[in-house]
Every structure is written in C-alpha cells, then in structure tokens.
mmCIF file of C-alpha atoms and ligand atoms in Angstrom:
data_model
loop_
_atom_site.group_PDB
_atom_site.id
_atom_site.type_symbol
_atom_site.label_atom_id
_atom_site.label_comp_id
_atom_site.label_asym_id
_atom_site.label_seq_id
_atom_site.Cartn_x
_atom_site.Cartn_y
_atom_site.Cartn_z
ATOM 1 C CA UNK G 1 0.000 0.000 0.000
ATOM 2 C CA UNK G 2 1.165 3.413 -0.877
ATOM 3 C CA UNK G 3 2.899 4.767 2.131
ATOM 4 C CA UNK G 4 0.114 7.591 3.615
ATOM 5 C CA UNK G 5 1.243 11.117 3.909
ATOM 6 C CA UNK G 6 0.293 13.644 6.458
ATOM 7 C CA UNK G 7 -1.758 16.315 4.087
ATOM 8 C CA UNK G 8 -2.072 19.427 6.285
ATOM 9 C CA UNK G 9 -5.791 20.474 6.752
ATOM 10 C CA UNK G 10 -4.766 23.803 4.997
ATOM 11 C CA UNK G 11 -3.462 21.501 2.223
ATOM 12 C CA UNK G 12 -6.851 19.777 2.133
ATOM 13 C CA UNK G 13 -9.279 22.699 2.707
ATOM 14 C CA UNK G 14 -7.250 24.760 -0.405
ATOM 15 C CA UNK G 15 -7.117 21.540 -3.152
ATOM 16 C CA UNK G 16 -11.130 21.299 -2.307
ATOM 17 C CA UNK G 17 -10.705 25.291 -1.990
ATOM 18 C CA UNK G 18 -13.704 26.200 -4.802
ATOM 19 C CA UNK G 19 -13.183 28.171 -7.450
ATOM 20 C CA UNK G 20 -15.657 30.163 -8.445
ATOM 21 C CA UNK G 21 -16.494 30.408 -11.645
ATOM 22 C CA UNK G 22 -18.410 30.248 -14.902
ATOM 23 C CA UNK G 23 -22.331 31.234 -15.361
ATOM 24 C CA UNK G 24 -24.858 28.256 -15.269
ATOM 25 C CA UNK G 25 -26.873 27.357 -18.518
ATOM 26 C CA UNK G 26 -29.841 28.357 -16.426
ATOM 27 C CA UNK G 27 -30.345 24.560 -15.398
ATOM 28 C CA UNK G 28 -30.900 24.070 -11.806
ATOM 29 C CA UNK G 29 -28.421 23.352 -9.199
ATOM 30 C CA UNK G 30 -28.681 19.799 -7.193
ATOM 31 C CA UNK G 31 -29.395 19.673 -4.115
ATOM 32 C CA UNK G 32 -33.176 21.085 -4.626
ATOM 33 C CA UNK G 33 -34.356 17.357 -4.158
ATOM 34 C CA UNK G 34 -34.843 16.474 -0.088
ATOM 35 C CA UNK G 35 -31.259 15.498 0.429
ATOM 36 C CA UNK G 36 -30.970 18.404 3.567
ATOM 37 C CA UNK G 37 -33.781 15.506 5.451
ATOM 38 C CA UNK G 38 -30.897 13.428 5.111
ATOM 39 C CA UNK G 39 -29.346 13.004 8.961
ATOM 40 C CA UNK G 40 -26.113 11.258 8.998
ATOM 41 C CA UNK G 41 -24.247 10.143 11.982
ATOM 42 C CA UNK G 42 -20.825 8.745 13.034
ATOM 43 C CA UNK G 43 -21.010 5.181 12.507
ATOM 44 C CA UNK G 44 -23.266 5.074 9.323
ATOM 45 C CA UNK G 45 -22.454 2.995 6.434
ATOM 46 C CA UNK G 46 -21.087 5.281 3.677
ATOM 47 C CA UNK G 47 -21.026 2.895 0.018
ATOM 48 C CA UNK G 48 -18.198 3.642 -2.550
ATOM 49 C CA UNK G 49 -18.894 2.457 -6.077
ATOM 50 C CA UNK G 50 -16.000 2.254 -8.020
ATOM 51 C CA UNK G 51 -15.264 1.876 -11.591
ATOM 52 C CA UNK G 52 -12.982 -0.949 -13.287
ATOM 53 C CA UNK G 53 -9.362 -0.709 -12.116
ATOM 54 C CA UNK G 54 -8.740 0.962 -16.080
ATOM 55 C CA UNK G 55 -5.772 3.319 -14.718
ATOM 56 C CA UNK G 56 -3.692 3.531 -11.117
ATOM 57 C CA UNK G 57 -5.981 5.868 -9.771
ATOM 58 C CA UNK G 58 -8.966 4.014 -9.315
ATOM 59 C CA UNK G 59 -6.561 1.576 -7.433
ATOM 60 C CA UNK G 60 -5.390 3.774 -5.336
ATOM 61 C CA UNK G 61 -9.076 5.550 -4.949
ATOM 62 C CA UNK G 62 -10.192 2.133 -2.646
ATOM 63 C CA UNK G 63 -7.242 2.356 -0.362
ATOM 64 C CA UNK G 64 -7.887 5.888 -0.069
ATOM 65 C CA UNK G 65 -11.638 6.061 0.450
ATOM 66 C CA UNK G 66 -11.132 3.244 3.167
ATOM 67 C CA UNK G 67 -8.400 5.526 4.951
ATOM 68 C CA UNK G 68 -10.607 8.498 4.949
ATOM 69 C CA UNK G 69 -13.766 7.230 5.915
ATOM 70 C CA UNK G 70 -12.726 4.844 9.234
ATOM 71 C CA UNK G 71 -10.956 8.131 10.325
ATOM 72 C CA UNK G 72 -13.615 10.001 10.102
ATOM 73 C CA UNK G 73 -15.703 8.052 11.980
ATOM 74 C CA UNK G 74 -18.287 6.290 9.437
ATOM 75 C CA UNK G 75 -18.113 2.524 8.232
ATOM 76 C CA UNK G 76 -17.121 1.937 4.566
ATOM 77 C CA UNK G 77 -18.266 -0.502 2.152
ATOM 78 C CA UNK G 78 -16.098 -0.094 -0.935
ATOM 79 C CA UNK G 79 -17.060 -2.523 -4.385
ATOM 80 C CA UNK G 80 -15.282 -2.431 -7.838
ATOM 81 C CA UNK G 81 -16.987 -3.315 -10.944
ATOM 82 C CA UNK G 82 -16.137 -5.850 -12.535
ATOM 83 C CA UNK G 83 -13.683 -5.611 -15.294
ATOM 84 C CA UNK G 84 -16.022 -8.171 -17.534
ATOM 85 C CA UNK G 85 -19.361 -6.614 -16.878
ATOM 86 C CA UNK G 86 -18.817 -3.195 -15.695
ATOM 87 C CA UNK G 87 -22.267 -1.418 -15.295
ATOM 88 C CA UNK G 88 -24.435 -4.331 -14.509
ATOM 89 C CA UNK G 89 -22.008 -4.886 -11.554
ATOM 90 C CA UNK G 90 -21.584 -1.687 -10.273
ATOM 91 C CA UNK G 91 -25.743 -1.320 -10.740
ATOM 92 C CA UNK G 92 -25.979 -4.252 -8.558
ATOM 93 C CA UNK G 93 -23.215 -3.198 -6.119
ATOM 94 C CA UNK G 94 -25.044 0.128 -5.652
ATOM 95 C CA UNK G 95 -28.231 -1.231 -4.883
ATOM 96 C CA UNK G 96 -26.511 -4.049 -2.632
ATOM 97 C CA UNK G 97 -25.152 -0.755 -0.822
ATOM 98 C CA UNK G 98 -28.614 0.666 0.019
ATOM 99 C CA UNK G 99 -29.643 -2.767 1.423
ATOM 100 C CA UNK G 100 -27.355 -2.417 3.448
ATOM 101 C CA UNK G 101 -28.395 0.838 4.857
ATOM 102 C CA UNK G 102 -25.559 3.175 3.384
ATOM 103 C CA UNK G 103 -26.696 6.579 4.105
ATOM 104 C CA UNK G 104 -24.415 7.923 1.568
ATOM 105 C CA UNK G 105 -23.339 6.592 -1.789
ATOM 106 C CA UNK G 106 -19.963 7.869 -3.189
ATOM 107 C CA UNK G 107 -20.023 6.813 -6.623
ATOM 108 C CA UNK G 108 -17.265 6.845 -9.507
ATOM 109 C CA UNK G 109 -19.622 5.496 -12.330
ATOM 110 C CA UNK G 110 -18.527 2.741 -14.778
ATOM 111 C CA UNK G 111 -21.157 4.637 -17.230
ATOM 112 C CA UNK G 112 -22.398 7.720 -15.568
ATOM 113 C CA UNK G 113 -25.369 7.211 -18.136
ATOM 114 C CA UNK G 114 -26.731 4.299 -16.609
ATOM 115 C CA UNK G 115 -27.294 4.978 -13.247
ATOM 116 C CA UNK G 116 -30.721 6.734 -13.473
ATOM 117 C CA UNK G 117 -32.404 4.017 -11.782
ATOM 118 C CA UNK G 118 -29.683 3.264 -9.001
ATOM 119 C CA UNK G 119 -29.471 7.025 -7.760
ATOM 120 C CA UNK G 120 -33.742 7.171 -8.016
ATOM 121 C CA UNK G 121 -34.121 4.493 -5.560
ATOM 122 C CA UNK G 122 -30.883 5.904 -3.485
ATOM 123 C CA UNK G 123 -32.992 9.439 -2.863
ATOM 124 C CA UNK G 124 -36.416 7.116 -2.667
ATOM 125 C CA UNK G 125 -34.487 5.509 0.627
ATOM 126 C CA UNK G 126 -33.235 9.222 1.515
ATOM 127 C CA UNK G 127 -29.586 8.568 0.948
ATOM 128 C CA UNK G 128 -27.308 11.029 -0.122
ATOM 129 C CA UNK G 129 -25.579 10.817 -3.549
ATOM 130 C CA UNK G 130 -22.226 12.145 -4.464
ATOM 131 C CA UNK G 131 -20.684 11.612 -8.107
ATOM 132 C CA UNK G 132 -16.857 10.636 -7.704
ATOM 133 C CA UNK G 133 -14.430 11.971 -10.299
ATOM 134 C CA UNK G 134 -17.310 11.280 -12.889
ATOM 135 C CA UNK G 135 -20.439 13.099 -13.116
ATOM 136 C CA UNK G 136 -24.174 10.786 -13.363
ATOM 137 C CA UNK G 137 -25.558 11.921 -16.188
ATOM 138 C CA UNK G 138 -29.216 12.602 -16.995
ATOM 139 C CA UNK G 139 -31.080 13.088 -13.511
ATOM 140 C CA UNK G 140 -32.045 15.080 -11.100
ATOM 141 C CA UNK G 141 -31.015 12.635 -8.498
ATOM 142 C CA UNK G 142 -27.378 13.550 -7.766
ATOM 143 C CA UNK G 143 -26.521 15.749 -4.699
ATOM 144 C CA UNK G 144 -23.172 16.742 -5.245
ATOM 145 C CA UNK G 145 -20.409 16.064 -7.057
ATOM 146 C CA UNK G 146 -16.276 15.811 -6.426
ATOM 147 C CA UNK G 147 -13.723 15.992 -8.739
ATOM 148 C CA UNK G 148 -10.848 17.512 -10.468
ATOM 149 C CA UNK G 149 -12.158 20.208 -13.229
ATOM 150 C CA UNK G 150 -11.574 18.250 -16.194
ATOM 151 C CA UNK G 151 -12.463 20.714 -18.690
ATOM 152 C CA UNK G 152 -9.309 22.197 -17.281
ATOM 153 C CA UNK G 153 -7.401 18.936 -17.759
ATOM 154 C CA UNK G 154 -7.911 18.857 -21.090
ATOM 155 C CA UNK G 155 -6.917 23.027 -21.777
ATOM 156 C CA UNK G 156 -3.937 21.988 -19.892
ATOM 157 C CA UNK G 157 -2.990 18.847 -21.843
ATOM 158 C CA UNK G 158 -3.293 20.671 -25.276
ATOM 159 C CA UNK G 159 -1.536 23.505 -23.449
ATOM 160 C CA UNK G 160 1.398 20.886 -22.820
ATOM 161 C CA UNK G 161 1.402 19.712 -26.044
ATOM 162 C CA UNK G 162 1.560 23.530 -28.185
ATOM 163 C CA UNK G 163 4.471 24.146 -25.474
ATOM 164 C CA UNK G 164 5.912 20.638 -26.439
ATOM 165 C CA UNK G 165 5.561 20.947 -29.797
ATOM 166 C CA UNK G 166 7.213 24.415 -29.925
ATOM 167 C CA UNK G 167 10.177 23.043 -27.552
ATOM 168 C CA UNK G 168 11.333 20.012 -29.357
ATOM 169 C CA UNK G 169 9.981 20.174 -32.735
ATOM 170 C CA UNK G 170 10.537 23.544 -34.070
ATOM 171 C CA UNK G 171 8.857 26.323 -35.489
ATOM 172 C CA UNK G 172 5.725 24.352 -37.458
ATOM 173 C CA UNK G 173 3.060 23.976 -38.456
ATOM 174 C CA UNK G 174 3.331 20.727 -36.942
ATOM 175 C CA UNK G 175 1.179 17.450 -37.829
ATOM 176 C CA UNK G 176 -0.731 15.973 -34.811
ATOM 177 C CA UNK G 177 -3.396 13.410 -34.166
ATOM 178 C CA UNK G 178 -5.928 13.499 -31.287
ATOM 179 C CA UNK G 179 -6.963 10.549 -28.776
ATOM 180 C CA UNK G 180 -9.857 10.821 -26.326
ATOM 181 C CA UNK G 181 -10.906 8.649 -23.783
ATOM 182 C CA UNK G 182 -14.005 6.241 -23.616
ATOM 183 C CA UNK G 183 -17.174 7.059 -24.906
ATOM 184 C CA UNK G 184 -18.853 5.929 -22.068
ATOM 185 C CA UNK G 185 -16.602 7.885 -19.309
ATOM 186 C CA UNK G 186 -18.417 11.273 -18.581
ATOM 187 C CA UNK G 187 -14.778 12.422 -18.472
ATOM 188 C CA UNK G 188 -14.029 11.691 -21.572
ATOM 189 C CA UNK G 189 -15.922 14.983 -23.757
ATOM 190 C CA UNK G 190 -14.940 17.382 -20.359
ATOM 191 C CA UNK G 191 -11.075 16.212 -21.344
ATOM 192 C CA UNK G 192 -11.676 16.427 -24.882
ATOM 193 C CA UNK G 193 -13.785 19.465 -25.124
ATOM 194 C CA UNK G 194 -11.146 21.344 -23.011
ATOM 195 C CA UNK G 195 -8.084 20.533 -25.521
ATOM 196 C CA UNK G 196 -9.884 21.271 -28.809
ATOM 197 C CA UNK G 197 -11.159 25.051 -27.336
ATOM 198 C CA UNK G 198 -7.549 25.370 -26.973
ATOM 199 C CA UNK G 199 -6.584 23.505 -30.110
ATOM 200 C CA UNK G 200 -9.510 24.507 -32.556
ATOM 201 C CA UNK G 201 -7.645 28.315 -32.950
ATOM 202 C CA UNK G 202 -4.601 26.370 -33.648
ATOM 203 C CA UNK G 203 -5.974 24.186 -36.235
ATOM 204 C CA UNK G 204 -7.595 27.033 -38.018
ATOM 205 C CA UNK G 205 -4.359 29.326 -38.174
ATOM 206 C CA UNK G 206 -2.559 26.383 -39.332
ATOM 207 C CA UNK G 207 -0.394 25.893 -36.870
ATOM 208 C CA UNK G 208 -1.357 22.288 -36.180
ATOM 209 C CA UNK G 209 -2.783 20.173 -39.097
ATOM 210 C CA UNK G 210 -4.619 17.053 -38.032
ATOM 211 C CA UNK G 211 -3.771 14.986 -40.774
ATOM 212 C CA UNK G 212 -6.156 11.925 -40.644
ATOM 213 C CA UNK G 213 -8.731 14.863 -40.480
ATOM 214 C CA UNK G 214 -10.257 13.128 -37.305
ATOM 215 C CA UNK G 215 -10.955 15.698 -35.065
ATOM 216 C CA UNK G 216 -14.346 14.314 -33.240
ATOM 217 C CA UNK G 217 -14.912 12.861 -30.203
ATOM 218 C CA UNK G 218 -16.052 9.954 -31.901
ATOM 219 C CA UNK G 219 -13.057 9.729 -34.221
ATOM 220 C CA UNK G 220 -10.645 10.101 -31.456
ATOM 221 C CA UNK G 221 -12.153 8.090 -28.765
ATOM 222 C CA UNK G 222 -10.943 4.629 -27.448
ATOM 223 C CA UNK G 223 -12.978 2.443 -25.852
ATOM 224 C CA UNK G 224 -12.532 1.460 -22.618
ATOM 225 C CA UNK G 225 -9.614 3.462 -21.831
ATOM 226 C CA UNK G 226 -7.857 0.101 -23.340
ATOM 227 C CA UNK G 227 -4.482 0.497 -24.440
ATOM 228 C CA UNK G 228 -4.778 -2.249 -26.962
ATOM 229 C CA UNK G 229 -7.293 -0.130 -28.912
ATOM 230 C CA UNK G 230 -5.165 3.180 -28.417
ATOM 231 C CA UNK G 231 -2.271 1.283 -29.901
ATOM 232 C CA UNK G 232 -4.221 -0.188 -32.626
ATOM 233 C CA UNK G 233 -5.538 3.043 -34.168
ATOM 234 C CA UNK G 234 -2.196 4.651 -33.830
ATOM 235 C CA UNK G 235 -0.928 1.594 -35.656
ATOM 236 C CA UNK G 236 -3.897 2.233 -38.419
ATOM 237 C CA UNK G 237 -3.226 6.170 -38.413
ATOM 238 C CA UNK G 238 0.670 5.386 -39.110
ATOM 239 C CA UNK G 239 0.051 3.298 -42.046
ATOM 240 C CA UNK G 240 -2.752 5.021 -42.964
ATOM 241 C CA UNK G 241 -1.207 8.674 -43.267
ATOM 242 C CA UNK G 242 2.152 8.900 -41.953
ATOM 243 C CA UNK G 243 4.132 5.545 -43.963
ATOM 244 C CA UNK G 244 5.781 7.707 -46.674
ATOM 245 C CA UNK G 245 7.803 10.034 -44.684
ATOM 246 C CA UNK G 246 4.990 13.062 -43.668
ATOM 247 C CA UNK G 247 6.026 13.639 -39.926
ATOM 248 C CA UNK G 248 4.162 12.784 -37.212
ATOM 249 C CA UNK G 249 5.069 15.962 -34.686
ATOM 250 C CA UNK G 250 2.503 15.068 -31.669
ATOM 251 C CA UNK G 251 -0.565 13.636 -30.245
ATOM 252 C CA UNK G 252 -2.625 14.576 -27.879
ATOM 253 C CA UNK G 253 -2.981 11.461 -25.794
ATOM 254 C CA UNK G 254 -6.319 11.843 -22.580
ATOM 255 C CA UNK G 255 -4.028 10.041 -19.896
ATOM 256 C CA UNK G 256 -0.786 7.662 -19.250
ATOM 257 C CA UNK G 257 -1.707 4.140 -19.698
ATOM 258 C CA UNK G 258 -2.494 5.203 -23.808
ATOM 259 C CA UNK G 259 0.137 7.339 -24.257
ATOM 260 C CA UNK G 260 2.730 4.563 -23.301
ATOM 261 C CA UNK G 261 0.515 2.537 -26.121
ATOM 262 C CA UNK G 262 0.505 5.328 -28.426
ATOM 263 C CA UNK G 263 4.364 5.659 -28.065
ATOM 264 C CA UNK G 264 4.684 2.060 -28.224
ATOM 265 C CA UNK G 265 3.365 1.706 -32.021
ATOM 266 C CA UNK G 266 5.109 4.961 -33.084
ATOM 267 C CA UNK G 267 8.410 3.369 -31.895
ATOM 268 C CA UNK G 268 7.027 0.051 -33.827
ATOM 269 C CA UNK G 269 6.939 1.639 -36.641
ATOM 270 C CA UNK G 270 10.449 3.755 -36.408
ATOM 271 C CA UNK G 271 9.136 7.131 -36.036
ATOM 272 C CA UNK G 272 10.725 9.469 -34.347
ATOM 273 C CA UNK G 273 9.478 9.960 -30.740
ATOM 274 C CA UNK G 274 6.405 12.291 -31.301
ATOM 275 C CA UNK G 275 5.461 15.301 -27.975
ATOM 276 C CA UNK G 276 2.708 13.123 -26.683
ATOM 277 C CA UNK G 277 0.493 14.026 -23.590
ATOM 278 C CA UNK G 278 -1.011 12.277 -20.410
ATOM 279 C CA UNK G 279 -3.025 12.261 -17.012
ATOM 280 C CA UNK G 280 -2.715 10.395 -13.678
ATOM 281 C CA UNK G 281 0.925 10.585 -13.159
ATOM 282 C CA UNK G 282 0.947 6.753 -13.674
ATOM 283 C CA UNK G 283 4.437 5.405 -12.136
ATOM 284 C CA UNK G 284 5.196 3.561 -15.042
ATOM 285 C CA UNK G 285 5.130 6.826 -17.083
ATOM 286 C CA UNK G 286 6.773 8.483 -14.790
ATOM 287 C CA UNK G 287 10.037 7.503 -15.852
ATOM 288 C CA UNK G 288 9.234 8.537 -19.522
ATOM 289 C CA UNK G 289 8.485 11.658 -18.350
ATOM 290 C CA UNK G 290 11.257 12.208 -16.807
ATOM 291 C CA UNK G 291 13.566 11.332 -20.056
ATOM 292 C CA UNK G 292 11.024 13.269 -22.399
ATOM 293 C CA UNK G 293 9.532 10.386 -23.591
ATOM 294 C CA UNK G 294 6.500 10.880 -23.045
ATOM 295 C CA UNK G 295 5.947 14.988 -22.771
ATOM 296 C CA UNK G 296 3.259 15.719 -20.060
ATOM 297 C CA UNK G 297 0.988 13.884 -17.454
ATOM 298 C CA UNK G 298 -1.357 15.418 -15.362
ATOM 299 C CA UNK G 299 -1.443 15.179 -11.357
ATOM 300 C CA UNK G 300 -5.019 14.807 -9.781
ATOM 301 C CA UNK G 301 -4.244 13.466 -6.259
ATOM 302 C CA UNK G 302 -6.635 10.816 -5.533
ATOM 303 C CA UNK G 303 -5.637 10.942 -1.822
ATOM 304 C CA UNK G 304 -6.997 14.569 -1.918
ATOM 305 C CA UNK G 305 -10.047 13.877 -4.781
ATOM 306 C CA UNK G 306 -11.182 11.231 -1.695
ATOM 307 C CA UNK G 307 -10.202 13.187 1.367
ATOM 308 C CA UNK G 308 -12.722 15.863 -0.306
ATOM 309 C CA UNK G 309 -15.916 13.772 -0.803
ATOM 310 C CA UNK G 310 -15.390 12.579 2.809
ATOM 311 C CA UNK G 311 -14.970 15.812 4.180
ATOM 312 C CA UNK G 312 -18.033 16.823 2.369
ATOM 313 C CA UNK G 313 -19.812 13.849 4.375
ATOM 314 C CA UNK G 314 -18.694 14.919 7.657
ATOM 315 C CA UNK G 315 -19.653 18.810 6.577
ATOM 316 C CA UNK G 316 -23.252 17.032 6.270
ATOM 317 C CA UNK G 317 -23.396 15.168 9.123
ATOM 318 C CA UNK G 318 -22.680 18.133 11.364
ATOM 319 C CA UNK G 319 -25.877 19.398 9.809
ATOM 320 C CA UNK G 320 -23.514 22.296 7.595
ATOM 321 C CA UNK G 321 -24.076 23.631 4.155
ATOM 322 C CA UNK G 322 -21.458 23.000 2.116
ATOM 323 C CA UNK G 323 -19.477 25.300 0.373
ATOM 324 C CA UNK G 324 -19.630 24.509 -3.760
ATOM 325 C CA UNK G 325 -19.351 25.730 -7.058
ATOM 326 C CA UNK G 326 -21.561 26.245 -10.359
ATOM 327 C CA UNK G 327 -19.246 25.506 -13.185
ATOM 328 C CA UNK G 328 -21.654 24.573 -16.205
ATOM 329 C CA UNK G 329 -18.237 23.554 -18.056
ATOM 330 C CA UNK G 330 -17.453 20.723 -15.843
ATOM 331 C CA UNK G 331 -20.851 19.976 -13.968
ATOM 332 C CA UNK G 332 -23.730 20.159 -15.865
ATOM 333 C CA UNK G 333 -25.190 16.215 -15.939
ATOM 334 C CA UNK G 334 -27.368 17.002 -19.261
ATOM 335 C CA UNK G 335 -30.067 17.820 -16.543
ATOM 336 C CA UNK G 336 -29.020 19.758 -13.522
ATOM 337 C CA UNK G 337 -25.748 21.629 -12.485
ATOM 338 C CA UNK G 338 -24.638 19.277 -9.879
ATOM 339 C CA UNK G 339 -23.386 21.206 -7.091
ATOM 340 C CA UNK G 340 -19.752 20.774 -6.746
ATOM 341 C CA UNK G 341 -16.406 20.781 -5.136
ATOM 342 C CA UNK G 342 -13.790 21.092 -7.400
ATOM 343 C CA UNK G 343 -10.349 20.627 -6.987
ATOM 344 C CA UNK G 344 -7.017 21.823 -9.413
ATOM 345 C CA UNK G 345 -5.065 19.887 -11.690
ATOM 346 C CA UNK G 346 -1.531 20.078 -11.963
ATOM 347 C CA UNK G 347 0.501 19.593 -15.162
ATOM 348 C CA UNK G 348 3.193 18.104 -14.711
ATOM 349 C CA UNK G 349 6.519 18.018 -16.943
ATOM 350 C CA UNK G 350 10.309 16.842 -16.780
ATOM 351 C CA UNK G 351 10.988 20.675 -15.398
ATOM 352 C CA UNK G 352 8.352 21.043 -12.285
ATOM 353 C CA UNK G 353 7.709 16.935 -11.520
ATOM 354 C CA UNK G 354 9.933 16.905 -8.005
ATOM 355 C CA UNK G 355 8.544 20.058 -7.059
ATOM 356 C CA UNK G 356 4.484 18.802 -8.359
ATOM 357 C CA UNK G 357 4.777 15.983 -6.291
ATOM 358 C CA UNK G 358 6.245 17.029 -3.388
ATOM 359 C CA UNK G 359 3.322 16.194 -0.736
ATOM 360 C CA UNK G 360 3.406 12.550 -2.190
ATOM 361 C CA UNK G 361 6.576 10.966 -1.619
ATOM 362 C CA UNK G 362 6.693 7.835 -3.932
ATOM 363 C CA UNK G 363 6.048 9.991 -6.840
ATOM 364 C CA UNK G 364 8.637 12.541 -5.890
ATOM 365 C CA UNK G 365 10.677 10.118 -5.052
ATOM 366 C CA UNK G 366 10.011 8.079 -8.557
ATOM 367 C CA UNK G 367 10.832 11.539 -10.291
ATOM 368 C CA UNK G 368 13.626 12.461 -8.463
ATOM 369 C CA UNK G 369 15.200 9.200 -9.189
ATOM 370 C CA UNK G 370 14.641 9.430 -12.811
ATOM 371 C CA UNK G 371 16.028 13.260 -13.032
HETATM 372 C C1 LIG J 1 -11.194 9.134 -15.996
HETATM 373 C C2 LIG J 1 -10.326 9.715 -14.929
HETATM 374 C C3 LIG J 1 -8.974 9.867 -15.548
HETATM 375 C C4 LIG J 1 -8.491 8.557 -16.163
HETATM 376 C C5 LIG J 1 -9.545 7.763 -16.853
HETATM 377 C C6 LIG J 1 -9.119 6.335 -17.110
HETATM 378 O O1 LIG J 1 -12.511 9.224 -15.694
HETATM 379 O O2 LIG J 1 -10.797 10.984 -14.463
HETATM 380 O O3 LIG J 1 -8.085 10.377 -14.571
HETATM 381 O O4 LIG J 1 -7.955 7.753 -15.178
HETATM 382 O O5 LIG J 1 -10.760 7.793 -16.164
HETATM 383 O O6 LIG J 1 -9.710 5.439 -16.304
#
C-alpha cells in the first residue's frame, strides 16, 4: 500500500478550496431534491462504487476512500466493478449498498449514463448521492459532485502539447493526431472538449494540421480506456497517413496508460518519438516523463479527490451547508448543475515533476530518481 502522507488540513481545505467560476446554462443546481432531510451520523455505512481498475488511480481511490472514511468516523463498504461486466455490476453493487443501509453513496460510475435508476431508488431511501471523479448523467437525483475540473485537464494537456511541440519540434506547423478517452466515461468529452477550445484556434491558423482529419470525439475516442485499442488506431493512423515520410510531430494522448501505447506503435513503426500528452501521473510513465519520452501527465491526487468527498460527508453530518461551485463547463449532468467541489489539476513536466509531487513521496521520489 502506498505509504500515507500527512496532508495538512490547509493543504486539504485549499485543493477542495472552490473556485468560483463560470455562469450556469440556467439549469438548476442539485441539491433542490430532499437530500438536507438526510441526517447522517458517526457510525453510518457510507457505500463507494468504483469503476474498473482501467488506470492507477482508481486503485489507489479504494485504499484511499477506506483511509478516509474509518478516520472520520463512518463505516465503509467499498465494491469495484467488474472488469467483464462493468455497469451491470456496479448497478448491482449500488443497490446491494442501500440494502445495506448506506446513508451515503460515493459513486465513480462505470457509465455515468446508466445509473438513473440506481441514484432514483438511493434518494427514494433518503440517501445522499455524491458523483466521484465522474459526473451521473441525466437526472435530477445527484446531490453533489467531487472531482478535479476536467475541462481544465484537457486546456492543460493541449496547453502541454503547443508548449511541447514548440520546444522540441521547431517552429511548425506541426502534424498531430488526437486521442480521447471512452465514450462511455463522462470524463471523456470534459477532457476532450477542453483541448480542442484550446486547439480549434490552432488548427484554423494552421499551426497544427490534423492529418487523418479526425478531429471528433467519436473519431478520437478509445474504448474502454484500453491500451490495446489506443495502440491499434495509432498503428492504423501510421500506415494510414504517416508511412511515406509526412512527420508525425505530436498527439494529444487523454491520460498515461495510452500514451505509453501510443508511443509504443510509433516506436514500432520507427518514427521518431512524437510530444505526446497524459493524465494520472501513472508510475510507469513516470520515468518517460522524466527522459522526455513521453511529454506531459497530469497530477489529480486521488488521496486529496477522496479526502474531499469525505470531508463533504462529515460537513453534512454536522448538519452544515457545504461550500460549492456552479461551473456549467465541468458539472452540468445534461439535466441539472450538480453542485460541486472542485479541486485543481496540476501539469506536470520533466521541469516542475519533483517540485508537483512534493506532498506525495513515492512519486517525488520516482521523479527524483529518474532526473
Ligand atoms: C477518468 C479519470 C482519468 C483517467 C480515466 C481512465 O474518468 O478521471 O483520470 O484515469 O478515467 O480510467
């Protein structure tokens, strides 16, 4: 288990520290359904749904969730889907959860758009839903949700990869291809969505040229955040567009585990090492970070991202109104702006990795090793 780390309450209250921000679509907030009947109490069950162990970070999300709840007092049930059936389990889990009497579900949806019926009966039995890292999509029935702004994530991996680009390859216009991550992770469009407002400008000055010309979401997604299919299309792009010599200068990758695939078929296939992107500060990429393999990650401290949800629980149980943000960019479920706590995420390169990572010690310790 990752060695824990003493985050300062300071630390804590200014990641979850809101930032206040963008103008609502004129949805309504959450929080308008009963959820303030809701008593909770030292000692109640609190359910954590998790997704699929896809990246490090939902692995580390358990152990974390498990930490922070028994300190605080409450009782934690925490269930993974499983990797074969992902939704069906985690509906199932969910509901088990409510049997059980959890007064509040924590949930990091497998398919935030097929939970509609799983939150519905969670209010009908007065529990208290939070949406972990990814937003429920579609109802009314969410109370709050907890996460890194991953709009921002995205402006700050095709941030990353313009700076990349401008470092190592040269003046441009530069050829790039885009990856996004699975259709069925509410993440995936935020991430998206956040690059190409950066990257559209870019593409239309001719600064970048996407040469495949597949700049959707549905072009550039991969499903199940599997690196096999991340390496494949890469593969398929190569030989499709880039076998006769036209450069391939970068690629925006949506997080670690398929960048390492995406540099993987590139070496295959003797290209030069394109400026490729990432998210989760995987420790297998940070090494390639670190010798400008791979360009970027992104930090999003799950330690914190967990520490936050279960602070918001103990806020509640005290019979407090939480302090959260309207940000219509990152929150808004299709149906409601869920009210939220937001935290930052860092970017992370070769040049500010010790100093990123200095409140986690195996990752600064990873990076400093690798220096
Ligand atoms: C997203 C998460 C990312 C990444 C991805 C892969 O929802 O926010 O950090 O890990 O899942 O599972």
């Amino acid at each position: 288990m990752r060695k824990k780390y003493i985050v300062g309450i300071a630390a804590v209250a200014a990641a979850a520290a809101l930032t206040l921000s963008g103008c609502s679509t004129g949805r309504t907030t959450s929080g308008s359904s009963d959820s303030s009947s809701t008593t909770i109490k030292k000692g109640d069950l609190i359910g954590v749904a998790l997704p699929a162990k896809t990246s490090q970070n939902w692995v580390l999300a358990g152990q974390d969730f498990k930490d922070s709840i028994e300190k605080a007092g409450f009782k934690a049930d925490i269930q993974y889907a499983d990797n074969s059936s992902p939704v069906p389990s985690q509906q199932a889990e969910i509901n088990s959860m409510l049997t059980k009497g959890a007064k509040v579900v924590i949930i990091g949806a497998a398919d935030g758009s097929q939970l509609t019926t799983q939150v519905a009966t969670a209010k009908k039995d007065g529990a208290i839903v939070i949406a972990w890292d990814r937003n429920i999509l579609n109802t009314k029935n969410v109370d709050y949700y907890v996460a890194f702004n991953n709009f921002h994530v995205g402006e700050l991996q095709a941030q990353a990869l313009l700076d990349g680009l401008k470092k190592e390859k040269g003046s441009g216009p530069y050829n790039v291809e885009l990856f996004a991550g699975s259709p069925d992770d509410a993440n995936a469009p935020l991430f998206f969505n956040g690059a190409m407002s950066v990257l559209k400008p870019k593409i239309a000055d001719g600064t970048i040229k996407v040469v495949s010309g597949q700049t959707t979401f549905n072009n550039a997604s991969t499903q199940g955040w599997l690196a096999q299919n991340a390496q494949k299309r890469m593969t398929d792009l190569i030989t499709g567009y880039y076998a006769k010599g036209t450069k391939l200068d970068g690629v925006l990758s949506p997080n670690d585990t398929l960048a390492r695939a995406i540099l993987q078929a590139t070496k295959s296939a003797g290209l030069p090492n394109p400026v490729v992107t990432g998210q989760d500060s995987e420790t297998d990429s940070i090494p390639l970070i670190m010798n400008g393999t791979q360009y970027s990650t992104i930090y999003k401290d799950t330690t914190l991202e967990a520490q936050a949800a279960v602070d918001l629980v103990t806020t509640l149980s005290k019979g407090e109104k939480p302090k959260t943000v309207d940000n219509d960019k990152n929150n808004d479920n299709g149906k409601i702006i869920v009210k939220s706590i937001e935290l930052s995420p860092v970017l992370v390169t070769k040049d500010n990795a010790v100093e990123a990572y200095k409140n986690n010690p195996d990752l600064e310790k990873l990076a400093t090793a690798n220096q």
